Amino acid sequence: MPLLLTSENTLPADGLKGTLIGRAWVPGDLAGPSPIQLRDEGVYDLSSSSSTLSALFERPDLLSHLREAPGTYLCSVAELLANSGSQRDPRLPSLLPPADLQVIKAAGVTFAASMVERVIEERAGGNPQKAESIRAKVRNIIGDNLRNVVPGSDSAQQLKELLIEQDLWSQYLEVGIGPDAEIFTKAPVLASVGSGMDIGLHPGSTWNNPEPEVVLVVNSRGEVVGATLGNDVNLRDFEGRSALLLSKAKDNNGSCSIGPFIRLFDESFGIDDIRSCDVDLRVEGEDGFVLNGRSSMSQISRDPLDLVNQTINRNHQYPDGFLLFMGTLFAPTEDRDHPGGGFTHKLHDRVTISSAQLGGLHNRVNHSNAIAPWDFGVLALMKNLSRRQLL
C-alpha cells in the first residue's frame, strides 16, 4: 500500500497556527529545491529572499522577515502533501526533508532506558538472542533509576565506581552519566530523506530499530530557532559488535529521516515545549505486527540546551548551522517473531513518528541499496541555485 500524506496525519494538532517552515521540490523549466512556508492561504516559495534554509535561519529578524516576505504561491497544503507520499508526480511540487546546508548531528545515550539497552547490545555482541538474559542481569543491578543521576555529578562518579566493581561499566555509561555527552555526525549534508520517502536499512543487518526523536534546528550563532521530528534509523547488531562501527550502524543511504516541517520558536512554541514534548512511534508490518511506543523528553538526562552547547562552542563551529537529534527514550524489546527474538524491522514496515506540537513523519522501510540513491549533493545544489539565479 502506498504512503499517503494528509493534513490530518502530518500537521501539528493546532494546524497552521505555528510558524511552519520546510523545503519543497519546485518543478518547471528551472526546477529545484526551495524553502517554503505553510500559511492558511497555502504553501509559499521563499527562495526569492532566502535561497536555502541555512541562509534563512541566519536572519536575526527571522520571524518579522517571514511575516513581511510575500513569497510565491505554489499550491495548497493539501496538494503538496498529496504529492509527497510514495507516489509523486514530478510535474507538481513535492515535500523534501527540511534541511539543506546544515550538518546533521545527533546526541546519543541521553535517556536512562536506552542507555541500559546500549550496554546490553554491547554485552550481547550484536546478538539479539543473548540480549534477554543479559537484560535481566543488568537491570537487576542498575535498575531504571539512572535518570535521577545528574551527568558529571559526584553521585554519577560514585555510581561509576560501583559499576566498575560489579564489572558492568561500559563506554555507553561513560557518555550517559559522565561529564561529556556523545555527539556524533548522523548524516552528510543533504543526505536526509523526508516524510513520505523510503528509509534505508543496510542489507547485512538482522537486528535494527527506528529511533523516534526531537530534532533541534540551530543557526551558526548557536541559537535554537525551532524543532522538527527525526528517525535515527539504527542497526543494533552492527553497533553491538563494536562501538567503532557506529558510523556503519548510523549512516547508510536513507538512514536519516527528518520532517515533516520545522516549527519555529514563536509566541506559540518554545524551548519549554520541547522539554515537555512526547514523541509517539507506530510501526505497522505487512505481517500484521504493530508496535507502539513513546519517548518523553521530560525523561532526558541532559537539558536540550546543554546538548546544544556541547555541540557548538569555541572548540567547534558550524557556519551553516546544524540540526541536532536529541536521542530517544524508546528502545524496542518486544518479541516480533518468536520468544526471545526481540524486535527488528521487516521490509516495507510503515513507521510513523508523531507529536502534538510537531506533526507526523511517515516513512516505509526498505534496504539502503534498493531505495533511490542519493545523488543531489552540495555541488548539485550550488549548480542548481546558480542556474536559477538564486546565488
Tab-separated table of C-alpha atoms in Angstrom:
chain	number	residue	atom	x	y	z
A	1	MET	CA	0.000	0.000	0.000
A	2	PRO	CA	1.348	3.463	-0.855
A	3	LEU	CA	2.130	6.031	1.811
A	4	LEU	CA	-0.415	8.855	1.707
A	5	LEU	CA	0.224	12.188	3.432
A	6	THR	CA	-2.689	14.365	4.523
A	7	SER	CA	-3.155	17.443	6.673
A	8	GLU	CA	-4.687	15.218	9.343
A	9	ASN	CA	-1.703	12.851	9.655
A	10	THR	CA	1.014	15.436	9.041
A	11	LEU	CA	0.252	18.828	10.615
A	12	PRO	CA	0.560	19.619	14.345
A	13	ALA	CA	-2.569	19.369	16.489
A	14	ASP	CA	-3.103	23.135	16.183
A	15	GLY	CA	-2.795	23.001	12.399
A	16	LEU	CA	-1.219	26.060	10.823
A	17	LYS	CA	-1.204	28.257	13.941
A	18	GLY	CA	2.537	27.816	14.378
A	19	THR	CA	5.296	29.087	12.087
A	20	LEU	CA	5.920	26.060	9.849
A	21	ILE	CA	8.918	26.075	7.504
A	22	GLY	CA	10.120	23.364	5.141
A	23	ARG	CA	11.560	22.579	1.745
A	24	ALA	CA	9.881	21.509	-1.468
A	25	TRP	CA	10.979	20.453	-4.915
A	26	VAL	CA	9.543	23.068	-7.255
A	27	PRO	CA	9.013	21.783	-10.822
A	28	GLY	CA	9.243	23.744	-14.064
A	29	ASP	CA	11.867	24.851	-16.553
A	30	LEU	CA	14.130	25.851	-13.645
A	31	ALA	CA	13.214	23.071	-11.239
A	32	GLY	CA	14.925	22.811	-7.875
A	33	PRO	CA	14.607	22.816	-4.079
A	34	SER	CA	13.192	25.880	-2.322
A	35	PRO	CA	12.499	26.913	1.263
A	36	ILE	CA	8.762	27.087	1.871
A	37	GLN	CA	6.358	28.408	4.484
A	38	LEU	CA	2.935	26.947	5.217
A	39	ARG	CA	0.212	29.541	5.680
A	40	ASP	CA	-3.564	29.489	5.885
A	41	GLU	CA	-3.666	30.519	2.223
A	42	GLY	CA	-1.320	27.742	1.096
A	43	VAL	CA	2.360	26.914	0.525
A	44	TYR	CA	4.709	29.761	-0.388
A	45	ASP	CA	8.144	29.562	-2.044
A	46	LEU	CA	10.635	31.754	-0.100
A	47	SER	CA	13.622	31.309	-2.422
A	48	SER	CA	13.495	34.859	-3.800
A	49	SER	CA	14.623	36.182	-0.389
A	50	SER	CA	16.466	33.122	1.024
A	51	SER	CA	17.808	30.512	-1.369
A	52	THR	CA	18.408	27.930	1.401
A	53	LEU	CA	17.029	27.134	4.827
A	54	SER	CA	20.527	27.609	6.202
A	55	ALA	CA	20.553	31.214	4.956
A	56	LEU	CA	17.002	31.828	6.171
A	57	PHE	CA	17.808	30.774	9.725
A	58	GLU	CA	20.801	33.127	9.840
A	59	ARG	CA	18.457	36.150	9.706
A	60	PRO	CA	18.434	37.978	13.077
A	61	ASP	CA	14.912	39.204	12.256
A	62	LEU	CA	13.642	35.770	11.260
A	63	LEU	CA	10.042	35.955	12.460
A	64	SER	CA	9.426	39.524	11.329
A	65	HIS	CA	11.036	38.730	7.968
A	66	LEU	CA	8.686	35.802	7.436
A	67	ARG	CA	5.694	37.924	8.324
A	68	GLU	CA	6.726	40.542	5.791
A	69	ALA	CA	8.124	38.323	2.993
A	70	PRO	CA	5.342	37.645	0.475
A	71	GLY	CA	6.950	34.667	-1.250
A	72	THR	CA	5.470	32.989	-4.325
A	73	TYR	CA	2.348	30.862	-4.075
A	74	LEU	CA	2.970	27.227	-5.015
A	75	CYS	CA	-0.128	25.221	-4.123
A	76	SER	CA	-2.421	24.388	-1.250
A	77	VAL	CA	-1.092	22.463	1.747
A	78	ALA	CA	-3.326	19.524	0.848
A	79	GLU	CA	-1.989	19.457	-2.712
A	80	LEU	CA	1.635	19.488	-1.541
A	81	LEU	CA	1.047	16.616	0.874
A	82	ALA	CA	-0.972	14.583	-1.616
A	83	ASN	CA	2.020	14.632	-3.978
A	84	SER	CA	4.588	13.833	-1.272
A	85	GLY	CA	3.849	10.225	-0.431
A	86	SER	CA	5.424	7.196	-2.072
A	87	GLN	CA	3.862	8.082	-5.443
A	88	ARG	CA	4.950	11.513	-6.711
A	89	ASP	CA	4.110	13.392	-9.907
A	90	PRO	CA	7.324	15.199	-10.981
A	91	ARG	CA	5.208	17.900	-12.626
A	92	LEU	CA	3.901	19.051	-9.223
A	93	PRO	CA	5.580	20.390	-6.049
A	94	SER	CA	6.601	17.711	-3.537
A	95	LEU	CA	7.927	17.701	0.008
A	96	LEU	CA	11.650	17.433	0.824
A	97	PRO	CA	13.377	16.998	4.196
A	98	PRO	CA	13.605	20.394	5.977
A	99	ALA	CA	17.406	20.666	5.915
A	100	ASP	CA	19.926	21.669	3.271
A	101	LEU	CA	23.400	23.003	4.128
A	102	GLN	CA	23.156	22.287	7.848
A	103	VAL	CA	25.239	19.474	9.319
A	104	ILE	CA	23.126	16.651	10.776
A	105	LYS	CA	24.358	15.900	14.303
A	106	ALA	CA	22.978	13.561	16.960
A	107	ALA	CA	23.273	13.183	20.710
A	108	GLY	CA	23.401	9.581	21.863
A	109	VAL	CA	22.668	7.811	25.150
A	110	THR	CA	20.643	10.704	26.575
A	111	PHE	CA	17.900	8.630	28.250
A	112	ALA	CA	18.311	6.073	31.020
A	113	ALA	CA	16.275	3.280	29.392
A	114	SER	CA	18.061	3.490	26.052
A	115	MET	CA	21.382	3.843	27.896
A	116	VAL	CA	20.813	0.450	29.526
A	117	GLU	CA	19.884	-1.049	26.148
A	118	ARG	CA	23.172	0.156	24.659
A	119	VAL	CA	25.025	-1.648	27.456
A	120	ILE	CA	23.019	-4.786	26.677
A	121	GLU	CA	23.798	-4.513	22.936
A	122	GLU	CA	27.484	-4.245	23.718
A	123	ARG	CA	27.499	-7.266	26.042
A	124	ALA	CA	25.383	-9.318	23.627
A	125	GLY	CA	27.894	-8.623	20.856
A	126	GLY	CA	25.067	-7.699	18.471
A	127	ASN	CA	23.220	-10.993	19.032
A	128	PRO	CA	19.536	-10.394	19.940
A	129	GLN	CA	19.113	-13.953	21.250
A	130	LYS	CA	21.594	-13.216	24.047
A	131	ALA	CA	20.059	-9.894	24.949
A	132	GLU	CA	17.208	-11.014	27.216
A	133	SER	CA	19.340	-12.890	29.760
A	134	ILE	CA	21.844	-10.025	29.854
A	135	ARG	CA	18.960	-7.544	30.206
A	136	ALA	CA	17.747	-9.297	33.351
A	137	LYS	CA	21.210	-9.236	34.932
A	138	VAL	CA	21.940	-5.613	34.065
A	139	ARG	CA	18.558	-4.342	35.232
A	140	ASN	CA	18.841	-6.315	38.474
A	141	ILE	CA	21.960	-4.345	39.378
A	142	ILE	CA	21.428	-0.996	37.631
A	143	GLY	CA	17.628	-0.784	37.662
A	144	ASP	CA	15.890	2.106	35.920
A	145	ASN	CA	16.957	4.825	38.316
A	146	LEU	CA	19.796	6.212	36.180
A	147	ARG	CA	17.556	9.053	35.019
A	148	ASN	CA	17.854	10.513	38.514
A	149	VAL	CA	21.641	10.714	38.198
A	150	VAL	CA	22.923	14.114	37.057
A	151	PRO	CA	25.618	13.519	34.414
A	152	GLY	CA	29.052	14.583	35.612
A	153	SER	CA	27.977	14.931	39.272
A	154	ASP	CA	29.628	13.438	42.364
A	155	SER	CA	26.815	10.878	42.620
A	156	ALA	CA	27.449	9.877	38.999
A	157	GLN	CA	31.128	9.300	39.839
A	158	GLN	CA	30.159	7.158	42.828
A	159	LEU	CA	27.821	5.098	40.643
A	160	LYS	CA	30.634	4.656	38.124
A	161	GLU	CA	32.894	3.233	40.811
A	162	LEU	CA	30.158	0.819	41.935
A	163	LEU	CA	29.514	-0.416	38.393
A	164	ILE	CA	33.227	-0.952	37.785
A	165	GLU	CA	33.285	-3.139	40.921
A	166	GLN	CA	30.338	-5.138	39.508
A	167	ASP	CA	32.076	-5.473	36.111
A	168	LEU	CA	29.196	-3.589	34.462
A	169	TRP	CA	30.934	-0.391	33.421
A	170	SER	CA	30.559	0.498	29.753
A	171	GLN	CA	31.588	3.199	27.319
A	172	TYR	CA	27.862	3.896	26.911
A	173	LEU	CA	27.516	4.656	30.604
A	174	GLU	CA	30.533	6.939	30.319
A	175	VAL	CA	28.711	9.236	27.893
A	176	GLY	CA	25.370	8.669	29.626
A	177	ILE	CA	26.305	9.795	33.129
A	178	GLY	CA	29.796	11.242	32.628
A	179	PRO	CA	30.502	14.963	32.052
A	180	ASP	CA	30.775	14.732	28.245
A	181	ALA	CA	27.794	13.919	26.040
A	182	GLU	CA	28.068	11.708	22.987
A	183	ILE	CA	27.717	13.976	19.943
A	184	PHE	CA	28.226	12.409	16.520
A	185	THR	CA	27.508	13.188	12.877
A	186	LYS	CA	24.402	11.314	11.790
A	187	ALA	CA	24.405	12.023	8.053
A	188	PRO	CA	26.218	14.060	5.409
A	189	VAL	CA	24.841	17.415	4.307
A	190	LEU	CA	21.780	16.942	2.046
A	191	ALA	CA	21.657	13.157	2.642
A	192	SER	CA	18.458	13.058	4.724
A	193	VAL	CA	15.076	11.862	3.485
A	194	GLY	CA	11.736	13.455	4.302
A	195	SER	CA	8.212	12.400	5.104
A	196	GLY	CA	6.653	10.055	2.575
A	197	MET	CA	10.025	8.701	1.442
A	198	ASP	CA	11.585	5.262	1.984
A	199	ILE	CA	14.119	4.833	4.777
A	200	GLY	CA	17.080	2.505	4.327
A	201	LEU	CA	18.422	-0.451	6.308
A	202	HIS	CA	21.804	-1.935	5.491
A	203	PRO	CA	21.016	-5.338	3.913
A	204	GLY	CA	23.566	-7.007	6.197
A	205	SER	CA	21.642	-6.082	9.341
A	206	THR	CA	19.328	-8.539	11.104
A	207	TRP	CA	18.712	-6.571	14.347
A	208	ASN	CA	17.646	-2.953	13.928
A	209	ASN	CA	15.036	-0.429	15.004
A	210	PRO	CA	13.626	3.050	14.498
A	211	GLU	CA	14.566	5.802	16.956
A	212	PRO	CA	11.857	8.497	17.322
A	213	GLU	CA	13.468	11.799	18.276
A	214	VAL	CA	13.001	15.532	18.558
A	215	VAL	CA	15.480	17.379	16.339
A	216	LEU	CA	16.584	20.910	17.226
A	217	VAL	CA	17.373	23.415	14.481
A	218	VAL	CA	20.329	25.654	15.362
A	219	ASN	CA	21.952	28.504	13.418
A	220	SER	CA	25.649	29.395	13.268
A	221	ARG	CA	25.362	31.576	16.389
A	222	GLY	CA	24.197	28.622	18.454
A	223	GLU	CA	20.629	29.934	18.623
A	224	VAL	CA	17.890	27.297	18.598
A	225	VAL	CA	15.368	28.596	16.072
A	226	GLY	CA	12.929	25.672	16.083
A	227	ALA	CA	12.449	21.920	16.023
A	228	THR	CA	11.231	19.033	13.915
A	229	LEU	CA	10.956	15.242	14.184
A	230	GLY	CA	13.515	12.645	13.179
A	231	ASN	CA	14.089	8.919	12.803
A	232	ASP	CA	17.656	7.973	13.683
A	233	VAL	CA	17.469	4.574	11.954
A	234	ASN	CA	19.742	2.296	13.975
A	235	LEU	CA	21.460	-1.054	13.373
A	236	ARG	CA	21.705	-2.683	16.799
A	237	ASP	CA	23.737	-5.661	15.605
A	238	PHE	CA	26.424	-3.559	13.908
A	239	GLU	CA	26.952	-1.202	16.837
A	240	GLY	CA	26.660	-4.049	19.329
A	241	ARG	CA	29.603	-5.835	17.677
A	242	SER	CA	31.790	-2.770	18.162
A	243	ALA	CA	31.213	0.878	19.020
A	244	LEU	CA	33.757	1.636	16.283
A	245	LEU	CA	31.064	0.529	13.826
A	246	LEU	CA	28.859	3.468	14.897
A	247	SER	CA	29.211	5.145	11.513
A	248	LYS	CA	28.207	1.983	9.658
A	249	ALA	CA	25.335	1.463	12.099
A	250	LYS	CA	24.049	5.011	11.731
A	251	ASP	CA	24.975	6.374	8.304
A	252	ASN	CA	23.555	4.488	5.329
A	253	ASN	CA	21.524	5.537	2.315
A	254	GLY	CA	18.152	6.731	3.642
A	255	SER	CA	19.017	6.074	7.292
A	256	CYS	CA	18.253	9.632	8.433
A	257	SER	CA	14.665	10.854	8.162
A	258	ILE	CA	13.641	14.406	9.142
A	259	GLY	CA	10.334	16.223	8.949
A	260	PRO	CA	7.677	16.915	8.077
A	261	PHE	CA	8.329	20.615	8.769
A	262	ILE	CA	10.333	22.785	11.154
A	263	ARG	CA	8.220	24.566	13.730
A	264	LEU	CA	9.978	27.815	14.578
A	265	PHE	CA	10.074	29.200	18.086
A	266	ASP	CA	7.471	31.963	18.293
A	267	GLU	CA	4.671	33.083	20.611
A	268	SER	CA	3.008	29.659	20.340
A	269	PHE	CA	6.024	27.368	20.742
A	270	GLY	CA	9.366	27.457	22.565
A	271	ILE	CA	12.105	25.509	24.310
A	272	ASP	CA	9.904	24.626	27.288
A	273	ASP	CA	7.516	22.893	24.873
A	274	ILE	CA	10.479	20.793	23.729
A	275	ARG	CA	11.373	19.895	27.312
A	276	SER	CA	7.877	18.504	27.884
A	277	CYS	CA	7.265	17.042	24.426
A	278	ASP	CA	6.053	13.457	23.971
A	279	VAL	CA	7.019	11.677	20.739
A	280	ASP	CA	4.947	8.681	19.657
A	281	LEU	CA	6.081	5.814	17.446
A	282	ARG	CA	3.990	3.310	15.493
A	283	VAL	CA	5.388	0.521	13.332
A	284	GLU	CA	2.964	-1.427	11.138
A	285	GLY	CA	4.210	-4.515	9.307
A	286	GLU	CA	2.799	-6.330	6.321
A	287	ASP	CA	2.786	-9.391	8.613
A	288	GLY	CA	0.139	-7.729	10.791
A	289	PHE	CA	2.641	-6.836	13.517
A	290	VAL	CA	2.030	-3.482	15.252
A	291	LEU	CA	4.445	-1.800	17.633
A	292	ASN	CA	3.575	1.322	19.621
A	293	GLY	CA	5.998	3.298	21.742
A	294	ARG	CA	6.573	6.709	23.262
A	295	SER	CA	9.613	8.830	24.067
A	296	SER	CA	9.068	11.591	26.636
A	297	MET	CA	11.520	14.470	26.581
A	298	SER	CA	10.756	15.090	30.256
A	299	GLN	CA	12.847	11.963	30.969
A	300	ILE	CA	16.008	13.181	29.200
A	301	SER	CA	19.178	13.069	31.308
A	302	ARG	CA	20.706	16.253	29.895
A	303	ASP	CA	18.916	19.519	29.168
A	304	PRO	CA	18.470	20.205	25.431
A	305	LEU	CA	20.375	23.490	25.654
A	306	ASP	CA	23.280	21.733	27.388
A	307	LEU	CA	23.477	19.357	24.407
A	308	VAL	CA	23.460	22.324	22.030
A	309	ASN	CA	26.273	23.974	23.988
A	310	GLN	CA	28.284	20.747	23.917
A	311	THR	CA	27.881	20.690	20.133
A	312	ILE	CA	28.713	24.295	19.207
A	313	ASN	CA	31.260	26.295	21.208
A	314	ARG	CA	34.745	27.804	20.938
A	315	ASN	CA	36.084	24.352	20.088
A	316	HIS	CA	33.703	23.656	17.188
A	317	GLN	CA	31.741	25.961	14.891
A	318	TYR	CA	29.044	25.337	12.273
A	319	PRO	CA	28.974	28.283	9.849
A	320	ASP	CA	25.892	26.894	8.061
A	321	GLY	CA	24.129	25.818	11.250
A	322	PHE	CA	23.182	22.281	12.251
A	323	LEU	CA	20.297	20.017	13.187
A	324	LEU	CA	20.670	18.039	16.414
A	325	PHE	CA	18.873	14.762	17.134
A	326	MET	CA	18.189	14.708	20.883
A	327	GLY	CA	18.193	10.946	21.487
A	328	THR	CA	15.300	8.705	22.450
A	329	LEU	CA	13.835	7.042	25.498
A	330	PHE	CA	12.427	4.279	23.303
A	331	ALA	CA	14.337	1.035	22.690
A	332	PRO	CA	12.033	-1.767	21.465
A	333	THR	CA	12.381	-5.111	23.232
A	334	GLU	CA	9.011	-6.644	22.286
A	335	ASP	CA	9.334	-10.022	20.553
A	336	ARG	CA	8.221	-9.979	16.941
A	337	ASP	CA	8.730	-13.469	15.504
A	338	HIS	CA	9.474	-15.759	18.448
A	339	PRO	CA	10.089	-15.586	22.217
A	340	GLY	CA	13.474	-14.088	22.987
A	341	GLY	CA	13.935	-12.824	19.426
A	342	GLY	CA	13.200	-9.203	20.256
A	343	PHE	CA	12.159	-6.606	17.695
A	344	THR	CA	13.677	-5.955	14.307
A	345	HIS	CA	12.338	-4.296	11.168
A	346	LYS	CA	10.992	-6.164	8.168
A	347	LEU	CA	10.912	-4.782	4.654
A	348	HIS	CA	8.002	-2.455	3.922
A	349	ASP	CA	7.256	-1.696	7.568
A	350	ARG	CA	5.427	1.630	7.883
A	351	VAL	CA	6.963	3.880	10.513
A	352	THR	CA	5.070	6.864	11.927
A	353	ILE	CA	6.725	9.278	14.353
A	354	SER	CA	4.428	11.993	15.682
A	355	SER	CA	3.875	14.616	18.346
A	356	ALA	CA	1.075	17.073	19.006
A	357	GLN	CA	3.404	20.064	18.583
A	358	LEU	CA	5.439	18.907	15.565
A	359	GLY	CA	3.058	16.795	13.459
A	360	GLY	CA	3.703	13.426	11.843
A	361	LEU	CA	6.693	11.939	9.993
A	362	HIS	CA	5.891	8.917	7.813
A	363	ASN	CA	8.311	6.501	6.144
A	364	ARG	CA	8.441	2.992	4.718
A	365	VAL	CA	11.336	0.582	5.324
A	366	ASN	CA	13.479	-0.874	2.557
A	367	HIS	CA	17.109	-1.857	2.078
A	368	SER	CA	19.533	1.018	1.611
A	369	ASN	CA	20.724	-0.430	-1.715
A	370	ALA	CA	17.154	-0.770	-3.013
A	371	ILE	CA	15.842	2.760	-2.398
A	372	ALA	CA	16.619	5.737	-4.620
A	373	PRO	CA	20.360	6.542	-4.499
A	374	TRP	CA	21.480	9.843	-3.011
A	375	ASP	CA	22.708	11.890	-5.977
A	376	PHE	CA	21.880	15.525	-5.129
A	377	GLY	CA	24.797	16.822	-3.076
A	378	VAL	CA	26.301	20.231	-2.340
A	379	LEU	CA	27.798	20.681	-5.831
A	380	ALA	CA	24.451	19.838	-7.451
A	381	LEU	CA	22.699	22.332	-5.166
A	382	MET	CA	25.163	25.112	-5.989
A	383	LYS	CA	24.804	24.487	-9.729
A	384	ASN	CA	21.034	24.426	-9.383
A	385	LEU	CA	20.868	27.680	-7.418
A	386	SER	CA	23.237	29.325	-9.895
A	387	ARG	CA	21.096	28.220	-12.844
A	388	ARG	CA	18.048	29.653	-11.102
A	389	GLN	CA	19.959	32.895	-10.352
A	390	LEU	CA	19.474	32.436	-6.597
A	391	LEU	CA	23.111	32.784	-5.569
